[in-house]
mmCIF file with all atom_site columns, C-alpha atoms in Angstrom:
data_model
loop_
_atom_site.group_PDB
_atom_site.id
_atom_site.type_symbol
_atom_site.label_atom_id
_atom_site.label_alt_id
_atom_site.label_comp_id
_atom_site.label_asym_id
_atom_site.label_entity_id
_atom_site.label_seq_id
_atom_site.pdbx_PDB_ins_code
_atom_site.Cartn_x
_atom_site.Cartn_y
_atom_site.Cartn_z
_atom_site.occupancy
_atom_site.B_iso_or_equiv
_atom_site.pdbx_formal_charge
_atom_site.auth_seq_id
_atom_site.auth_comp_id
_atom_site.auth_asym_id
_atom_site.auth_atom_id
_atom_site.pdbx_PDB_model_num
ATOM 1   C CA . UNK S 1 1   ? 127.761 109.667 162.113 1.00 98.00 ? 1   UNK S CA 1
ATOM 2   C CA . UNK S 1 2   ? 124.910 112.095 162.185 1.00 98.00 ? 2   UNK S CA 1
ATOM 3   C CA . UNK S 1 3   ? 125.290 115.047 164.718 1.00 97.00 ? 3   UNK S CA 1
ATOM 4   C CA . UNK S 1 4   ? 124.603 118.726 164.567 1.00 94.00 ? 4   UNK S CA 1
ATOM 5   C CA . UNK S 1 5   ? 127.261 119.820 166.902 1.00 95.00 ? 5   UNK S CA 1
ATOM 6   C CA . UNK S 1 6   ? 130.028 120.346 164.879 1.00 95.00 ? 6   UNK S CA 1
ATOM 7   C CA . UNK S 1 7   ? 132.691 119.370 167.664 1.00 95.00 ? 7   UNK S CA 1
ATOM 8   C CA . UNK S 1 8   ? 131.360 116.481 168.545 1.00 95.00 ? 8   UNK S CA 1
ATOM 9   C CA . UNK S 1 9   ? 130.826 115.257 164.753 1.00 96.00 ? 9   UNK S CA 1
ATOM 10  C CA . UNK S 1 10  ? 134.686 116.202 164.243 1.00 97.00 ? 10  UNK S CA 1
ATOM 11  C CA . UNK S 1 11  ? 135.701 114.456 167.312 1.00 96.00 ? 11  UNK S CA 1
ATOM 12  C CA . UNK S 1 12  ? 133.608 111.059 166.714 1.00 97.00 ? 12  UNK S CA 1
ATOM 13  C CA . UNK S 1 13  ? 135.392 111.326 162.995 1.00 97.00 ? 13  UNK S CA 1
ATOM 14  C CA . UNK S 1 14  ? 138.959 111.799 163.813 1.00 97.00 ? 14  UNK S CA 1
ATOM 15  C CA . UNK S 1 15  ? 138.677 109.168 166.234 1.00 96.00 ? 15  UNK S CA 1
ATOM 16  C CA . UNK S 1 16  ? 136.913 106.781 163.975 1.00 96.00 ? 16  UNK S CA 1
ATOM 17  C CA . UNK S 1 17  ? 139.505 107.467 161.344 1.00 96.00 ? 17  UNK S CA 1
ATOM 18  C CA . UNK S 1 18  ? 142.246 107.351 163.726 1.00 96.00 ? 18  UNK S CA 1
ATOM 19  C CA . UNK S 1 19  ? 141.349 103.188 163.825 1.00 94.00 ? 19  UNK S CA 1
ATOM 20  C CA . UNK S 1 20  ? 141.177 102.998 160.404 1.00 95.00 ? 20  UNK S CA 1
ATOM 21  C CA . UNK S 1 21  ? 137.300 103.642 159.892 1.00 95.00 ? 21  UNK S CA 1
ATOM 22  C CA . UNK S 1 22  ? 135.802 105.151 156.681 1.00 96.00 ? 22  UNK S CA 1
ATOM 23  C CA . UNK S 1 23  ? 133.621 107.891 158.390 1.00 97.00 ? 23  UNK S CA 1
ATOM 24  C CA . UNK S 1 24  ? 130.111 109.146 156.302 1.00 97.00 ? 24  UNK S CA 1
ATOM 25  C CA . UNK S 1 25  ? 128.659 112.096 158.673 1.00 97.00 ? 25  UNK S CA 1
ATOM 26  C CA . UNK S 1 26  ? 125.933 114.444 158.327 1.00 97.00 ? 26  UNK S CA 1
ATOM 27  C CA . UNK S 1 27  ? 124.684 117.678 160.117 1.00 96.00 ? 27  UNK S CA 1
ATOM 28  C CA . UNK S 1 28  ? 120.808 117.036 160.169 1.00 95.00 ? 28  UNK S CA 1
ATOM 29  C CA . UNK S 1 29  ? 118.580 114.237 159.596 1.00 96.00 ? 29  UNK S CA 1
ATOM 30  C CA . UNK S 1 30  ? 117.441 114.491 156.206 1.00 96.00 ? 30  UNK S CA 1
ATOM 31  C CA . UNK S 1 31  ? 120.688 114.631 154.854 1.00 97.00 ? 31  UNK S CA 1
ATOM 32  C CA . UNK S 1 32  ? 122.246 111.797 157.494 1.00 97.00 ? 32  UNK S CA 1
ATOM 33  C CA . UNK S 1 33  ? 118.955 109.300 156.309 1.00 97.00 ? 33  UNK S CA 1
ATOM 34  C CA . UNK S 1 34  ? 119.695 110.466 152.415 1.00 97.00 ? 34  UNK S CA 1
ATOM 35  C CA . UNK S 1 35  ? 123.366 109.594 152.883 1.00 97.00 ? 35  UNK S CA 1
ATOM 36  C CA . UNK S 1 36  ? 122.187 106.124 154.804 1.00 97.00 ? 36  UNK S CA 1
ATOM 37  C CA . UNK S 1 37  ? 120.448 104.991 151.807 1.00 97.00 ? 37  UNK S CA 1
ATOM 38  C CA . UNK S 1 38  ? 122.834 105.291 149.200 1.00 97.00 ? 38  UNK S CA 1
ATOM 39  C CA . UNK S 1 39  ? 125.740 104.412 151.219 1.00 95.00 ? 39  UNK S CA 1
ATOM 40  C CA . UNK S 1 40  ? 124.368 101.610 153.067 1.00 94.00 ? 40  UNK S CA 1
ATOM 41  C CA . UNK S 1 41  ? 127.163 102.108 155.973 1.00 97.00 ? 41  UNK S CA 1
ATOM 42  C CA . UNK S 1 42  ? 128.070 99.311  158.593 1.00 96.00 ? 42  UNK S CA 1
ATOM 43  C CA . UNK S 1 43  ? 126.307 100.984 161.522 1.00 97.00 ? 43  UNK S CA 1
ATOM 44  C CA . UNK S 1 44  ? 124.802 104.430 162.275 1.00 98.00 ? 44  UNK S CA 1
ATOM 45  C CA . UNK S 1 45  ? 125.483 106.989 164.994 1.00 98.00 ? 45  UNK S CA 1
ATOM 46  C CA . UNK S 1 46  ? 122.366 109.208 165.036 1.00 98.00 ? 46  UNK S CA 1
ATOM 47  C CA . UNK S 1 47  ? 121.785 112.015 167.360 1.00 97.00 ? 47  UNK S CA 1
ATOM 48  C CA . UNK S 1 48  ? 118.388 112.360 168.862 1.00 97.00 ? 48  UNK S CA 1
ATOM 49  C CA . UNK S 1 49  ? 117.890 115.855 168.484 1.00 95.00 ? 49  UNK S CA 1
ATOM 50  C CA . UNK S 1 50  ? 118.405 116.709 164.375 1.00 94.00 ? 50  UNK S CA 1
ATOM 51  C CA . UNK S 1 51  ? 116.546 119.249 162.149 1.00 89.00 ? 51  UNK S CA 1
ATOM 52  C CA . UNK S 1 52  ? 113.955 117.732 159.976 1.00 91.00 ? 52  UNK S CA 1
ATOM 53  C CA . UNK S 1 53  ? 114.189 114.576 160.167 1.00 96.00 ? 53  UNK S CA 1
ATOM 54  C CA . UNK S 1 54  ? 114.996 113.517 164.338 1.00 97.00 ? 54  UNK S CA 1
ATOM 55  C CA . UNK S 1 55  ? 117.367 110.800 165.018 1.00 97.00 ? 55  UNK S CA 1
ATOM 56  C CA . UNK S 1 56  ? 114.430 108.347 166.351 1.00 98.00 ? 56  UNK S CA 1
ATOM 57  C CA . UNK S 1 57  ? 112.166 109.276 163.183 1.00 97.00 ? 57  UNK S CA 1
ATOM 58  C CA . UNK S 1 58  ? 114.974 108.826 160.936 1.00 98.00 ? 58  UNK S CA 1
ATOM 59  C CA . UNK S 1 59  ? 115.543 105.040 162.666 1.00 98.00 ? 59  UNK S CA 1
ATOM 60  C CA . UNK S 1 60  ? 112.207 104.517 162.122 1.00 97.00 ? 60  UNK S CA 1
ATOM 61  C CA . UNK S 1 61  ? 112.142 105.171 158.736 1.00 97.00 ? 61  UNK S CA 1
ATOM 62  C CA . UNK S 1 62  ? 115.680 103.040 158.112 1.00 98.00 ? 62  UNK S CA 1
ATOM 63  C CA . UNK S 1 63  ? 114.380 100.019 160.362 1.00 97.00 ? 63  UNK S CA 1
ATOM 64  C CA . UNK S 1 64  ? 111.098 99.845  158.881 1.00 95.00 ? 64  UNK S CA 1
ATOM 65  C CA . UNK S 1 65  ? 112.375 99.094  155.202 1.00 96.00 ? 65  UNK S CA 1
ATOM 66  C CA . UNK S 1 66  ? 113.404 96.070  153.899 1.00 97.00 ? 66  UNK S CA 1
ATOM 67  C CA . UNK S 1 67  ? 116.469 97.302  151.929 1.00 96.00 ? 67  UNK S CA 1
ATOM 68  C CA . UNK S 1 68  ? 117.884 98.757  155.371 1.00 97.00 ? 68  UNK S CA 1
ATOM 69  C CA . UNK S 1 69  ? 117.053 96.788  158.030 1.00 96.00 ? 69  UNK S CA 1
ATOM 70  C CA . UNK S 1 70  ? 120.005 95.418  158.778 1.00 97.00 ? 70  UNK S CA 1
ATOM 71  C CA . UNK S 1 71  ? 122.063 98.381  159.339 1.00 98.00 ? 71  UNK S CA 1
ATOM 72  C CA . UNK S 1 72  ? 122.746 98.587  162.995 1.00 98.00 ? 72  UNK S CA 1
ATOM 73  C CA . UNK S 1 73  ? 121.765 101.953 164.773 1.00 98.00 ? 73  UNK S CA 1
ATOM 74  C CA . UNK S 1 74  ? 123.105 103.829 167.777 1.00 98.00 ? 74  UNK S CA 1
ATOM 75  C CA . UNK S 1 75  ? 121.690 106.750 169.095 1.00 98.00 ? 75  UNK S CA 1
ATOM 76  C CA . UNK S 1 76  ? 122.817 109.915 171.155 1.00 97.00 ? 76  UNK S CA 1
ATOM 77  C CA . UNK S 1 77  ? 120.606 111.625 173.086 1.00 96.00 ? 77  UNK S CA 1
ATOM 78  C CA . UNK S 1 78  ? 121.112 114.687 176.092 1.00 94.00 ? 78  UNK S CA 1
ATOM 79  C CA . UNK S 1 79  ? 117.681 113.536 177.672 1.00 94.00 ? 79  UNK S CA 1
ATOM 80  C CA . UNK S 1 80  ? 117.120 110.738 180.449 1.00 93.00 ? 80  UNK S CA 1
ATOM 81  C CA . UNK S 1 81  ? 116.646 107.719 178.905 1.00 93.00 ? 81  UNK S CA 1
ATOM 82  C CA . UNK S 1 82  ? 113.877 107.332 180.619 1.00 94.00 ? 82  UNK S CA 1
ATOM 83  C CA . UNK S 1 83  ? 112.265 109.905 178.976 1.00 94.00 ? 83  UNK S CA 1
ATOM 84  C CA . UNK S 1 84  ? 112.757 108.495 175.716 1.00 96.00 ? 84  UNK S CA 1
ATOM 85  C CA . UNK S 1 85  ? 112.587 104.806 176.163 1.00 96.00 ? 85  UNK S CA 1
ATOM 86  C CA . UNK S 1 86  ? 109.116 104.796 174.466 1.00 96.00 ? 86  UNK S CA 1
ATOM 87  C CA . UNK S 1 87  ? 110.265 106.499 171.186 1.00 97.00 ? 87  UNK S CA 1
ATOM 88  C CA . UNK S 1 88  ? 113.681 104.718 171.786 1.00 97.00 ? 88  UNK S CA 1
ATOM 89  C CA . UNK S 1 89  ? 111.108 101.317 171.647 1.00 97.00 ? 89  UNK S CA 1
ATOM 90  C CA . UNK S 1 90  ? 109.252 102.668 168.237 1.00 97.00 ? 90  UNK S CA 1
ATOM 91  C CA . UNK S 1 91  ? 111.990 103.881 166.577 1.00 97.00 ? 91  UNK S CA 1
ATOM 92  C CA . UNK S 1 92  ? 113.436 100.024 166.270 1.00 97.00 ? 92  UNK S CA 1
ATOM 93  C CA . UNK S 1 93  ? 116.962 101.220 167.179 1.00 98.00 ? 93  UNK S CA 1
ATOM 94  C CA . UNK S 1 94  ? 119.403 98.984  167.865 1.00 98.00 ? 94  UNK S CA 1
ATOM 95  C CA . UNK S 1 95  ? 120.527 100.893 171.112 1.00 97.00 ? 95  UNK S CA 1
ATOM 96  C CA . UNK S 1 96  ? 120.777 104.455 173.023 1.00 97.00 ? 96  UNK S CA 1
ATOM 97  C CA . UNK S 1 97  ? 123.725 106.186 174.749 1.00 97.00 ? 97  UNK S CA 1
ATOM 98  C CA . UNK S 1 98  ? 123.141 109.609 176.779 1.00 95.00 ? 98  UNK S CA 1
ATOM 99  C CA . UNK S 1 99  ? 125.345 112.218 176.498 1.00 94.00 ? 99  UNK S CA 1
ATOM 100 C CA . UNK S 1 100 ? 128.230 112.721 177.560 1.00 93.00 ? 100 UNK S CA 1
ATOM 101 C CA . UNK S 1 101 ? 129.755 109.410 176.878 1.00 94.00 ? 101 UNK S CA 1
ATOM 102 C CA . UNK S 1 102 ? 133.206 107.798 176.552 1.00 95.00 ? 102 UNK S CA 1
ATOM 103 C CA . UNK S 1 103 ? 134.722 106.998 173.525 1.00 96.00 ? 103 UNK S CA 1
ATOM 104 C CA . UNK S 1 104 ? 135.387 103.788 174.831 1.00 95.00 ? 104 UNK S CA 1
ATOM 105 C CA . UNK S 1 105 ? 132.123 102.981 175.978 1.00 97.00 ? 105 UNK S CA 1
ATOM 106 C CA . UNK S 1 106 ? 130.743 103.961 172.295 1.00 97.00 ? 106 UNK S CA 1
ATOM 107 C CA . UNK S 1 107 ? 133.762 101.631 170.757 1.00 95.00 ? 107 UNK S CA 1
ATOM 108 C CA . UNK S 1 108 ? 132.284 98.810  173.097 1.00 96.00 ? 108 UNK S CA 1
ATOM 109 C CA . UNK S 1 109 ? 128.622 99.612  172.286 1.00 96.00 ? 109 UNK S CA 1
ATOM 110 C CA . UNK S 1 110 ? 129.751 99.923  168.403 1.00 96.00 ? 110 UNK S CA 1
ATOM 111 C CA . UNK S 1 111 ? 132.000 96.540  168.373 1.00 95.00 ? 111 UNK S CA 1
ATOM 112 C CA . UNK S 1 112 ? 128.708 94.950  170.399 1.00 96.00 ? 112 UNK S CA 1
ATOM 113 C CA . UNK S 1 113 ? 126.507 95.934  167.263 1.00 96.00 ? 113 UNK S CA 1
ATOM 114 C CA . UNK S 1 114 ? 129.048 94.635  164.601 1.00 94.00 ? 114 UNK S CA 1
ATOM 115 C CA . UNK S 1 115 ? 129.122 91.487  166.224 1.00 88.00 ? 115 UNK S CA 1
#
């Protein structure tokens, strides 16, 4: 999970862990892609809106190599996804949530992406 509000990235954690989840997060996006490469993780939660490196840059980067590919990744934004379905599109994302969201409809989106 990579998130720069603190509460959320707590939040998304303990829940995570609560269902038995090992949970990788990071506060910003050069850290969160860092982390991505040498963990390889089952699937990504990325916020949009990260310091230096931004969640659809950092997809980008992750889709767009062949030793990553295949990681599956969700991302958070607070604009209208219309507003960001073109960089949504070039970022090669697997899919994009707007905030605020459900857990259970980010569980649902998440067990759709492991699938």
């Amino acid at each position: 999970v990579i998130e720069n509000d603190k509460t959320i990235l707590d939040i998304l954690s303990t829940r995570f862990k609560k269902r038995n989840m090992l949970v990788i997060t990071a506060t910003d996006g050069y850290d969160g892609y860092a982390r991505a490469c040498k963990e390889s993780p089952d699937l990504i939660i990325a916020e949009t809106l990260l310091s230096s490196i931004d969640g659809f840059r950092l997809s980008r980067l992750l889709k767009f190599d062949e030793r990553y590919k295949h990681i599956p990744i969700l991302l958070l934004t607070r604009k209208s996804l219309e507003s960001v379905q073109m960089m949504y599109q070039a970022s090669g994302a697997d899919n994009i949530m707007s905030k605020p969201f459900r857990f259970g409809d980010l569980a649902t989106e998440m067990q759709g992406l492991l699938s």
